[in-house]
Amino acid sequence: ITKETKHASMIMILTTIPYFLIQVPAFFIKGDTSAEIAQGEKIWACLAFIICISGFVWYLGIHVQASKEDEEKFHRMEKIKDLLTSGKVSLTGALCNVVETFDGGDGSNIATNGGGYDAINNGGEGISIETTEYLRNVLIMPFQKYDKDQSQGLQKAELGIFLRDFKENISSEELDILFEKYDKDKNGIISFDEFIAACHSIIISSKSIRRPQTSISSTASRDVETSFAKSVIAAATEDDGEEEEEVPHDLAHLSGEEQQYEIKKRAFTMLGFGTFLVLLFSDPMVDVMQEIAVRVHISPFYVSFILAPLASNASEVLASTYYASKKTTKTITVAFSALLGAAAMNNTFCLSIFMGLIYFRGLAWEFTAETIAIVSCQFFIYFMTKGDTMTASKGLIILSFFPFSIALVAILEALGFD
């Protein structure tokens, strides 16, 4: 359970405050009619409504800030990518400082051969975690671009084209040696991990990596470049490196800015279409649930309590299932955050609509049993995220809380809670 998941669960708990603002006074406000009770609760409903709207804006602000931070990381990474793709520097010229800094700042790990790529046989060994993360983030899109047949690997010809396009004047003999060494499984293609090791070998084997370091200006320049490299690596390693974000193949040839534009355009198109579907089917869905309750002779509440969450939060359920199936720390965190975020949205945006109806239409708050069940579930989930690991047994306990919450509502109502 990562700190991001714990943070999301804390936000979820903070957004339960409006429930307490309306429910606690409702315990003590008495009246002969619902109208009298509603009048006494009106100020509290108004306050809860304001808190819900404020919480919703605050929650959106958190995600906007997170998005800006991600965008800054993206732009830092794009700078080095632009240098490479524009041909302003070679692969070695762009990345040699990273290798020198993290694989031996004193140059002890850097080849000092007389010329060419004679040290290929000695390269690629002892690559640091920091260098690996840097190279993976910088080279993932070029790798996908030059993987013309989308085989998840580069053939020898594709590797040669990549190296020559990135200003590495490698000979055919040197390319043969490189490919032979890093095609570990001898399947005729170099996978992404093998590709990273091969690029590392090229960088430390090139004579161009050696440069004078005695002048003040060159030392200062190197310090700036090293600082930049560290900032990008810090951004890369924050994401644990377990899984690379795949760029759609039809976008791999575009620049970073063009990719961002296309991705945003697709996202807003899908959001717009989804909103249209919601507007089209939400009202008929409510009628269907009502009719189901009538035909099976069950309270409409219990039917909606089971079916409505699955319908309204289906997108979070499907997305979380997809990410969880990848079984990495990063994707599991995304899955948990999506579900906890759905609860926070229900506590702010959805509840604000409900509180608005209570206040503006003068309704009485008569949902004590449901409120206790909802808040109990969320606090239970919060305490489940306080640990360091999420096991299968904990998952089953969490799953069992869904039918338990329905039973809890029935018991509380039988005891006279609204």
Tab-separated table of C-alpha atoms in Angstrom:
chain	number	residue	atom	x	y	z
A	1	ILE	CA	0.000	0.000	0.000
A	2	THR	CA	1.783	3.110	-1.235
A	3	LYS	CA	1.785	6.612	0.217
A	4	GLU	CA	-0.405	7.710	-2.716
A	5	THR	CA	-3.069	5.207	-1.681
A	6	LYS	CA	-2.868	6.325	1.948
A	7	HIS	CA	-3.173	9.954	0.811
A	8	ALA	CA	-6.252	9.136	-1.277
A	9	SER	CA	-7.888	7.341	1.660
A	10	MET	CA	-7.241	10.352	3.905
A	11	ILE	CA	-8.927	12.629	1.351
A	12	MET	CA	-11.896	10.249	1.264
A	13	ILE	CA	-12.269	10.476	5.052
A	14	LEU	CA	-12.049	14.280	5.051
A	15	THR	CA	-14.857	14.438	2.507
A	16	THR	CA	-17.217	12.616	4.919
A	17	ILE	CA	-17.494	15.801	7.037
A	18	PRO	CA	-20.806	16.899	5.391
A	19	TYR	CA	-22.454	13.679	6.566
A	20	PHE	CA	-21.673	14.606	10.154
A	21	LEU	CA	-22.821	18.202	9.642
A	22	ILE	CA	-26.332	17.065	8.751
A	23	GLN	CA	-26.589	13.774	10.649
A	24	VAL	CA	-25.495	14.906	14.128
A	25	PRO	CA	-28.071	17.742	14.329
A	26	ALA	CA	-30.700	15.387	12.885
A	27	PHE	CA	-30.312	13.184	15.974
A	28	PHE	CA	-31.474	16.029	18.230
A	29	ILE	CA	-33.934	18.043	16.123
A	30	LYS	CA	-37.500	16.990	16.933
A	31	GLY	CA	-40.858	17.981	15.512
A	32	ASP	CA	-44.429	16.844	15.105
A	33	THR	CA	-44.220	16.898	11.310
A	34	SER	CA	-41.550	16.420	8.666
A	35	ALA	CA	-41.923	20.087	7.738
A	36	GLU	CA	-40.994	21.178	11.260
A	37	ILE	CA	-37.994	18.864	11.293
A	38	ALA	CA	-36.921	20.105	7.855
A	39	GLN	CA	-37.105	23.707	9.057
A	40	GLY	CA	-34.807	22.905	11.985
A	41	GLU	CA	-32.355	21.077	9.729
A	42	LYS	CA	-32.350	23.706	6.988
A	43	ILE	CA	-29.354	25.704	8.224
A	44	TRP	CA	-27.335	22.515	8.650
A	45	ALA	CA	-28.294	21.312	5.179
A	46	CYS	CA	-27.156	24.682	3.797
A	47	LEU	CA	-23.832	24.432	5.642
A	48	ALA	CA	-23.321	20.841	4.445
A	49	PHE	CA	-24.149	21.962	0.879
A	50	ILE	CA	-21.484	24.686	1.037
A	51	ILE	CA	-18.919	22.261	2.481
A	52	CYS	CA	-19.706	19.732	-0.264
A	53	ILE	CA	-19.160	22.317	-3.010
A	54	SER	CA	-15.973	23.561	-1.312
A	55	GLY	CA	-14.732	19.991	-0.925
A	56	PHE	CA	-15.428	19.285	-4.577
A	57	VAL	CA	-13.464	22.367	-5.689
A	58	TRP	CA	-10.648	21.446	-3.292
A	59	TYR	CA	-10.558	17.882	-4.616
A	60	LEU	CA	-10.381	19.131	-8.201
A	61	GLY	CA	-7.591	21.511	-7.173
A	62	ILE	CA	-5.550	18.614	-5.797
A	63	HIS	CA	-5.751	16.845	-9.139
A	64	VAL	CA	-5.013	20.005	-11.131
A	65	GLN	CA	-1.868	20.540	-9.039
A	66	ALA	CA	-0.851	16.904	-9.522
A	67	SER	CA	-1.412	17.302	-13.258
A	68	LYS	CA	0.837	20.384	-13.344
A	69	GLU	CA	3.588	18.508	-11.529
A	70	ASP	CA	3.300	15.657	-14.021
A	71	GLU	CA	3.426	18.184	-16.866
A	72	GLU	CA	6.631	19.689	-15.470
A	73	LYS	CA	8.193	16.232	-15.343
A	74	PHE	CA	7.038	15.677	-18.899
A	75	HIS	CA	8.604	18.915	-20.155
A	76	ARG	CA	11.914	18.172	-18.404
A	77	MET	CA	12.034	14.830	-20.144
A	78	GLU	CA	10.978	16.365	-23.468
A	79	LYS	CA	13.977	18.699	-23.484
A	80	ILE	CA	16.439	15.859	-23.754
A	81	LYS	CA	14.216	14.032	-26.253
A	82	ASP	CA	14.015	17.107	-28.473
A	83	LEU	CA	17.796	17.396	-28.541
A	84	LEU	CA	17.994	13.833	-29.775
A	85	THR	CA	15.177	13.833	-32.327
A	86	SER	CA	16.201	17.198	-33.796
A	87	GLY	CA	19.663	15.857	-34.479
A	88	LYS	CA	21.346	18.618	-32.467
A	89	VAL	CA	23.287	16.062	-30.441
A	90	SER	CA	24.121	12.419	-30.803
A	91	LEU	CA	22.911	9.658	-28.511
A	92	THR	CA	26.249	9.801	-26.729
A	93	GLY	CA	26.332	13.599	-26.620
A	94	ALA	CA	22.906	13.789	-24.996
A	95	LEU	CA	23.346	11.045	-22.437
A	96	CYS	CA	27.062	10.774	-21.632
A	97	ASN	CA	26.776	12.984	-18.529
A	98	VAL	CA	24.182	10.648	-17.073
A	99	VAL	CA	26.513	7.697	-17.470
A	100	GLU	CA	29.499	9.606	-16.106
A	101	THR	CA	27.513	10.871	-13.113
A	102	PHE	CA	25.740	7.687	-12.061
A	103	ASP	CA	28.008	4.961	-13.380
A	104	GLY	CA	31.217	6.489	-12.071
A	105	GLY	CA	31.493	10.236	-11.749
A	106	ASP	CA	35.259	10.030	-11.796
A	107	GLY	CA	35.162	8.365	-15.182
A	108	SER	CA	36.385	5.035	-13.822
A	109	ASN	CA	33.584	3.189	-15.581
A	110	ILE	CA	33.914	5.105	-18.838
A	111	ALA	CA	35.843	3.573	-21.698
A	112	THR	CA	39.016	5.435	-22.642
A	113	ASN	CA	39.939	3.452	-25.715
A	114	GLY	CA	41.677	4.975	-28.603
A	115	GLY	CA	38.724	5.382	-30.962
A	116	GLY	CA	35.524	4.099	-32.500
A	117	TYR	CA	33.411	1.635	-30.543
A	118	ASP	CA	36.165	-0.835	-29.763
A	119	ALA	CA	35.000	-1.153	-26.148
A	120	ILE	CA	31.551	-2.513	-27.008
A	121	ASN	CA	32.561	-5.868	-25.577
A	122	ASN	CA	33.364	-4.153	-22.280
A	123	GLY	CA	30.288	-1.923	-22.235
A	124	GLY	CA	26.842	-2.388	-20.777
A	125	GLU	CA	28.132	-3.931	-17.585
A	126	GLY	CA	27.426	-2.498	-14.153
A	127	ILE	CA	24.732	-0.087	-15.315
A	128	SER	CA	23.200	1.720	-12.341
A	129	ILE	CA	19.504	1.856	-11.464
A	130	GLU	CA	19.503	5.631	-11.975
A	131	THR	CA	20.979	5.366	-15.449
A	132	THR	CA	18.580	2.574	-16.370
A	133	GLU	CA	15.558	4.637	-15.330
A	134	TYR	CA	16.808	7.673	-17.229
A	135	LEU	CA	17.456	5.726	-20.426
A	136	ARG	CA	14.117	3.908	-20.206
A	137	ASN	CA	12.179	7.167	-19.952
A	138	VAL	CA	14.099	8.928	-22.699
A	139	LEU	CA	14.272	6.051	-25.179
A	140	ILE	CA	10.861	4.377	-24.856
A	141	MET	CA	9.262	6.403	-27.673
A	142	PRO	CA	12.191	6.104	-30.113
A	143	PHE	CA	12.176	2.355	-29.456
A	144	GLN	CA	8.474	2.142	-30.330
A	145	LYS	CA	8.953	4.355	-33.380
A	146	TYR	CA	11.734	2.206	-34.863
A	147	ASP	CA	9.871	-1.031	-34.055
A	148	LYS	CA	8.216	-0.859	-37.463
A	149	ASP	CA	6.574	-4.294	-37.326
A	150	GLN	CA	5.422	-3.768	-33.700
A	151	SER	CA	7.145	-6.975	-32.608
A	152	GLN	CA	8.125	-5.494	-29.232
A	153	GLY	CA	11.749	-5.651	-30.325
A	154	LEU	CA	14.230	-4.290	-32.863
A	155	GLN	CA	15.768	-6.347	-35.614
A	156	LYS	CA	19.399	-5.737	-36.494
A	157	ALA	CA	18.482	-3.497	-39.428
A	158	GLU	CA	16.116	-1.431	-37.265
A	159	LEU	CA	18.783	-1.055	-34.580
A	160	GLY	CA	21.289	0.084	-37.188
A	161	ILE	CA	18.870	2.698	-38.571
A	162	PHE	CA	18.193	3.964	-35.056
A	163	LEU	CA	21.887	4.373	-34.230
A	164	ARG	CA	22.686	6.119	-37.504
A	165	ASP	CA	19.669	8.435	-37.195
A	166	PHE	CA	20.904	9.349	-33.725
A	167	LYS	CA	24.335	10.336	-35.092
A	168	GLU	CA	26.268	7.254	-34.019
A	169	ASN	CA	28.632	6.317	-36.865
A	170	ILE	CA	28.786	2.643	-36.048
A	171	SER	CA	30.274	0.259	-38.602
A	172	SER	CA	28.591	-2.923	-39.813
A	173	GLU	CA	31.132	-5.019	-37.920
A	174	GLU	CA	30.517	-3.121	-34.706
A	175	LEU	CA	26.760	-3.451	-35.191
A	176	ASP	CA	27.175	-7.221	-35.585
A	177	ILE	CA	29.148	-7.396	-32.339
A	178	LEU	CA	26.607	-5.243	-30.504
A	179	PHE	CA	23.600	-7.227	-31.700
A	180	GLU	CA	25.261	-10.567	-30.984
A	181	LYS	CA	26.071	-9.509	-27.426
A	182	TYR	CA	22.697	-8.074	-26.453
A	183	ASP	CA	20.338	-10.452	-28.216
A	184	LYS	CA	20.451	-12.534	-25.058
A	185	ASP	CA	17.776	-15.060	-25.992
A	186	LYS	CA	19.016	-15.326	-29.614
A	187	ASN	CA	15.573	-14.779	-31.100
A	188	GLY	CA	16.721	-12.330	-33.771
A	189	ILE	CA	15.358	-9.202	-32.072
A	190	ILE	CA	16.479	-6.996	-29.190
A	191	SER	CA	13.845	-6.389	-26.517
A	192	PHE	CA	13.482	-3.017	-24.808
A	193	ASP	CA	15.603	-4.045	-21.818
A	194	GLU	CA	18.278	-5.423	-24.149
A	195	PHE	CA	18.028	-2.218	-26.183
A	196	ILE	CA	18.721	-0.108	-23.071
A	197	ALA	CA	21.805	-2.175	-22.268
A	198	ALA	CA	22.998	-1.865	-25.883
A	199	CYS	CA	22.590	1.935	-25.855
A	200	HIS	CA	24.492	2.091	-22.570
A	201	SER	CA	27.261	0.103	-24.190
A	202	ILE	CA	27.381	2.474	-27.174
A	203	ILE	CA	27.584	5.520	-24.891
A	204	ILE	CA	30.453	4.293	-22.721
A	205	SER	CA	32.275	2.783	-25.702
A	206	SER	CA	32.337	5.950	-27.782
A	207	LYS	CA	35.518	7.975	-27.776
A	208	SER	CA	33.370	11.133	-27.806
A	209	ILE	CA	32.469	10.594	-24.186
A	210	ARG	CA	35.945	11.657	-23.145
A	211	ARG	CA	36.246	15.415	-22.860
A	212	PRO	CA	38.552	17.828	-21.015
A	213	GLN	CA	37.285	18.769	-17.580
A	214	THR	CA	39.934	21.236	-16.491
A	215	SER	CA	38.402	24.505	-17.646
A	216	ILE	CA	36.007	26.385	-15.379
A	217	SER	CA	33.461	26.846	-18.148
A	218	SER	CA	33.305	23.169	-19.072
A	219	THR	CA	33.052	22.188	-15.415
A	220	ALA	CA	30.191	24.623	-14.853
A	221	SER	CA	28.458	23.365	-17.967
A	222	ARG	CA	28.804	19.814	-16.793
A	223	ASP	CA	27.398	20.743	-13.364
A	224	VAL	CA	24.316	22.237	-15.047
A	225	GLU	CA	23.866	19.175	-17.248
A	226	THR	CA	24.340	16.854	-14.281
A	227	SER	CA	21.789	18.815	-12.235
A	228	PHE	CA	19.326	18.524	-15.109
A	229	ALA	CA	19.979	14.797	-15.397
A	230	LYS	CA	19.358	14.325	-11.693
A	231	SER	CA	16.057	16.205	-11.860
A	232	VAL	CA	14.823	14.028	-14.697
A	233	ILE	CA	15.960	10.851	-12.978
A	234	ALA	CA	14.223	11.948	-9.786
A	235	ALA	CA	11.024	12.364	-11.787
A	236	ALA	CA	11.511	8.963	-13.399
A	237	THR	CA	12.281	7.032	-10.234
A	238	GLU	CA	9.251	8.473	-8.409
A	239	ASP	CA	7.107	6.165	-10.543
A	240	ASP	CA	8.965	3.003	-9.392
A	241	GLY	CA	9.890	2.002	-12.941
A	242	GLU	CA	7.958	-1.245	-12.873
A	243	GLU	CA	5.994	-0.475	-15.992
A	244	GLU	CA	6.475	1.910	-18.865
A	245	GLU	CA	3.616	4.034	-20.100
A	246	GLU	CA	2.936	2.818	-23.619
A	247	VAL	CA	2.429	5.456	-26.266
A	248	PRO	CA	-0.122	4.385	-28.926
A	249	HIS	CA	1.789	3.295	-32.018
A	250	ASP	CA	-0.112	5.699	-34.235
A	251	LEU	CA	1.184	8.571	-32.067
A	252	ALA	CA	4.774	7.415	-31.589
A	253	HIS	CA	6.038	9.392	-34.603
A	254	LEU	CA	4.621	12.686	-33.285
A	255	SER	CA	6.459	15.197	-31.112
A	256	GLY	CA	5.734	15.351	-27.391
A	257	GLU	CA	3.470	18.393	-27.718
A	258	GLU	CA	1.537	16.824	-30.606
A	259	GLN	CA	1.107	13.606	-28.637
A	260	GLN	CA	-0.280	15.518	-25.658
A	261	TYR	CA	-2.735	17.341	-27.922
A	262	GLU	CA	-3.962	14.125	-29.561
A	263	ILE	CA	-4.305	12.311	-26.236
A	264	LYS	CA	-6.300	15.194	-24.717
A	265	LYS	CA	-8.518	15.373	-27.806
A	266	ARG	CA	-9.290	11.664	-27.576
A	267	ALA	CA	-9.920	11.913	-23.835
A	268	PHE	CA	-12.394	14.793	-24.173
A	269	THR	CA	-14.139	13.027	-27.049
A	270	MET	CA	-14.639	9.921	-24.923
A	271	LEU	CA	-15.767	12.016	-21.927
A	272	GLY	CA	-18.292	13.849	-24.089
A	273	PHE	CA	-19.663	10.617	-25.503
A	274	GLY	CA	-19.867	9.122	-22.008
A	275	THR	CA	-21.748	12.166	-20.709
A	276	PHE	CA	-24.235	11.815	-23.578
A	277	LEU	CA	-24.850	8.166	-22.648
A	278	VAL	CA	-25.412	9.118	-19.004
A	279	LEU	CA	-27.965	11.764	-19.952
A	280	LEU	CA	-29.673	9.321	-22.300
A	281	PHE	CA	-29.975	6.333	-19.958
A	282	SER	CA	-29.938	7.626	-16.359
A	283	ASP	CA	-33.630	8.473	-16.105
A	284	PRO	CA	-34.847	5.217	-17.720
A	285	MET	CA	-32.457	3.306	-15.440
A	286	VAL	CA	-34.145	4.774	-12.361
A	287	ASP	CA	-37.550	3.724	-13.734
A	288	VAL	CA	-36.266	0.210	-14.346
A	289	MET	CA	-34.966	-0.098	-10.772
A	290	GLN	CA	-38.291	1.143	-9.437
A	291	GLU	CA	-40.165	-1.425	-11.522
A	292	ILE	CA	-37.839	-4.240	-10.420
A	293	ALA	CA	-38.562	-3.349	-6.791
A	294	VAL	CA	-42.314	-3.394	-7.415
A	295	ARG	CA	-42.256	-6.774	-9.177
A	296	VAL	CA	-40.080	-8.569	-6.599
A	297	HIS	CA	-41.840	-6.867	-3.655
A	298	ILE	CA	-38.627	-5.410	-2.209
A	299	SER	CA	-38.048	-1.859	-1.021
A	300	PRO	CA	-36.743	0.302	-3.911
A	301	PHE	CA	-33.897	1.375	-1.636
A	302	TYR	CA	-32.369	-2.112	-1.469
A	303	VAL	CA	-32.624	-2.591	-5.222
A	304	SER	CA	-30.933	0.765	-5.862
A	305	PHE	CA	-28.360	0.148	-3.102
A	306	ILE	CA	-27.175	-2.933	-4.985
A	307	LEU	CA	-27.580	-1.922	-8.649
A	308	ALA	CA	-27.034	1.851	-8.659
A	309	PRO	CA	-23.406	1.807	-7.402
A	310	LEU	CA	-22.478	-0.798	-10.008
A	311	ALA	CA	-24.036	1.334	-12.729
A	312	SER	CA	-22.843	4.769	-11.621
A	313	ASN	CA	-19.319	3.628	-10.739
A	314	ALA	CA	-18.913	1.062	-13.500
A	315	SER	CA	-16.114	3.068	-15.137
A	316	GLU	CA	-14.040	3.038	-11.927
A	317	VAL	CA	-14.693	-0.672	-11.428
A	318	LEU	CA	-13.630	-1.559	-14.981
A	319	ALA	CA	-10.590	0.742	-14.948
A	320	SER	CA	-9.468	-0.547	-11.553
A	321	THR	CA	-9.873	-4.151	-12.667
A	322	TYR	CA	-7.780	-3.455	-15.763
A	323	TYR	CA	-4.960	-1.783	-13.843
A	324	ALA	CA	-5.013	-4.303	-11.001
A	325	SER	CA	-4.619	-7.161	-13.495
A	326	LYS	CA	-1.149	-5.831	-14.400
A	327	LYS	CA	-0.009	-6.593	-10.841
A	328	THR	CA	2.634	-3.896	-10.397
A	329	THR	CA	2.900	-1.434	-7.542
A	330	LYS	CA	2.211	1.475	-9.860
A	331	THR	CA	-0.911	0.012	-11.481
A	332	ILE	CA	-2.288	-1.321	-8.183
A	333	THR	CA	-1.906	2.198	-6.763
A	334	VAL	CA	-3.837	3.584	-9.732
A	335	ALA	CA	-6.583	1.012	-9.133
A	336	PHE	CA	-6.912	1.859	-5.434
A	337	SER	CA	-6.779	5.596	-6.100
A	338	ALA	CA	-9.560	5.348	-8.689
A	339	LEU	CA	-11.875	3.590	-6.240
A	340	LEU	CA	-11.048	5.895	-3.337
A	341	GLY	CA	-11.462	8.865	-5.674
A	342	ALA	CA	-14.926	7.626	-6.649
A	343	ALA	CA	-15.901	7.649	-2.975
A	344	ALA	CA	-14.530	11.189	-2.560
A	345	MET	CA	-16.543	12.330	-5.586
A	346	ASN	CA	-19.693	10.778	-4.114
A	347	ASN	CA	-18.997	12.570	-0.826
A	348	THR	CA	-18.603	15.944	-2.527
A	349	PHE	CA	-20.239	16.382	-5.923
A	350	CYS	CA	-23.058	13.827	-5.600
A	351	LEU	CA	-23.783	14.685	-1.968
A	352	SER	CA	-23.865	18.414	-2.828
A	353	ILE	CA	-26.794	17.722	-5.186
A	354	PHE	CA	-28.566	15.791	-2.449
A	355	MET	CA	-27.917	18.519	0.138
A	356	GLY	CA	-29.156	21.123	-2.338
A	357	LEU	CA	-32.429	19.241	-2.675
A	358	ILE	CA	-32.743	18.963	1.108
A	359	TYR	CA	-32.190	22.701	1.532
A	360	PHE	CA	-34.010	24.239	-1.429
A	361	ARG	CA	-37.014	21.918	-1.355
A	362	GLY	CA	-37.360	21.932	2.420
A	363	LEU	CA	-36.999	18.179	2.891
A	364	ALA	CA	-36.237	16.429	6.176
A	365	TRP	CA	-33.086	14.341	6.559
A	366	GLU	CA	-34.409	10.840	7.152
A	367	PHE	CA	-31.443	8.730	6.134
A	368	THR	CA	-29.767	7.912	9.432
A	369	ALA	CA	-29.387	4.188	8.743
A	370	GLU	CA	-27.947	4.778	5.271
A	371	THR	CA	-25.569	7.472	6.544
A	372	ILE	CA	-24.221	5.237	9.304
A	373	ALA	CA	-23.639	2.431	6.773
A	374	ILE	CA	-21.887	4.693	4.238
A	375	VAL	CA	-19.626	6.400	6.787
A	376	SER	CA	-18.838	3.080	8.510
A	377	CYS	CA	-17.759	1.552	5.186
A	378	GLN	CA	-15.474	4.456	4.386
A	379	PHE	CA	-13.821	4.514	7.808
A	380	PHE	CA	-13.369	0.754	7.589
A	381	ILE	CA	-11.606	1.112	4.220
A	382	TYR	CA	-9.487	3.936	5.635
A	383	PHE	CA	-8.214	1.757	8.484
A	384	MET	CA	-7.558	-1.092	6.036
A	385	THR	CA	-5.168	1.186	4.133
A	386	LYS	CA	-3.183	2.069	7.257
A	387	GLY	CA	-1.035	-1.051	6.856
A	388	ASP	CA	1.804	-1.624	4.435
A	389	THR	CA	0.403	-4.516	2.398
A	390	MET	CA	-2.950	-5.549	0.952
A	391	THR	CA	-3.388	-9.300	1.056
A	392	ALA	CA	-6.020	-11.528	-0.532
A	393	SER	CA	-7.584	-12.144	2.881
A	394	LYS	CA	-7.944	-8.387	3.457
A	395	GLY	CA	-9.483	-8.086	0.020
A	396	LEU	CA	-12.101	-10.705	0.890
A	397	ILE	CA	-12.892	-8.889	4.145
A	398	ILE	CA	-13.388	-5.636	2.228
A	399	LEU	CA	-15.589	-7.425	-0.310
A	400	SER	CA	-17.736	-8.868	2.485
A	401	PHE	CA	-18.416	-5.366	3.790
A	402	PHE	CA	-20.750	-4.687	0.852
A	403	PRO	CA	-23.441	-7.243	1.845
A	404	PHE	CA	-22.738	-6.387	5.494
A	405	SER	CA	-23.602	-2.729	4.835
A	406	ILE	CA	-26.959	-3.733	3.327
A	407	ALA	CA	-27.709	-5.892	6.369
A	408	LEU	CA	-26.623	-3.016	8.630
A	409	VAL	CA	-29.143	-0.664	7.017
A	410	ALA	CA	-31.930	-3.238	7.452
A	411	ILE	CA	-31.055	-3.782	11.124
A	412	LEU	CA	-30.823	-0.043	11.893
A	413	GLU	CA	-34.153	0.639	10.204
A	414	ALA	CA	-35.759	-2.219	12.151
A	415	LEU	CA	-34.447	-0.553	15.304
A	416	GLY	CA	-36.220	2.666	14.353
A	417	PHE	CA	-33.463	4.729	12.743
A	418	ASP	CA	-35.582	6.589	10.153
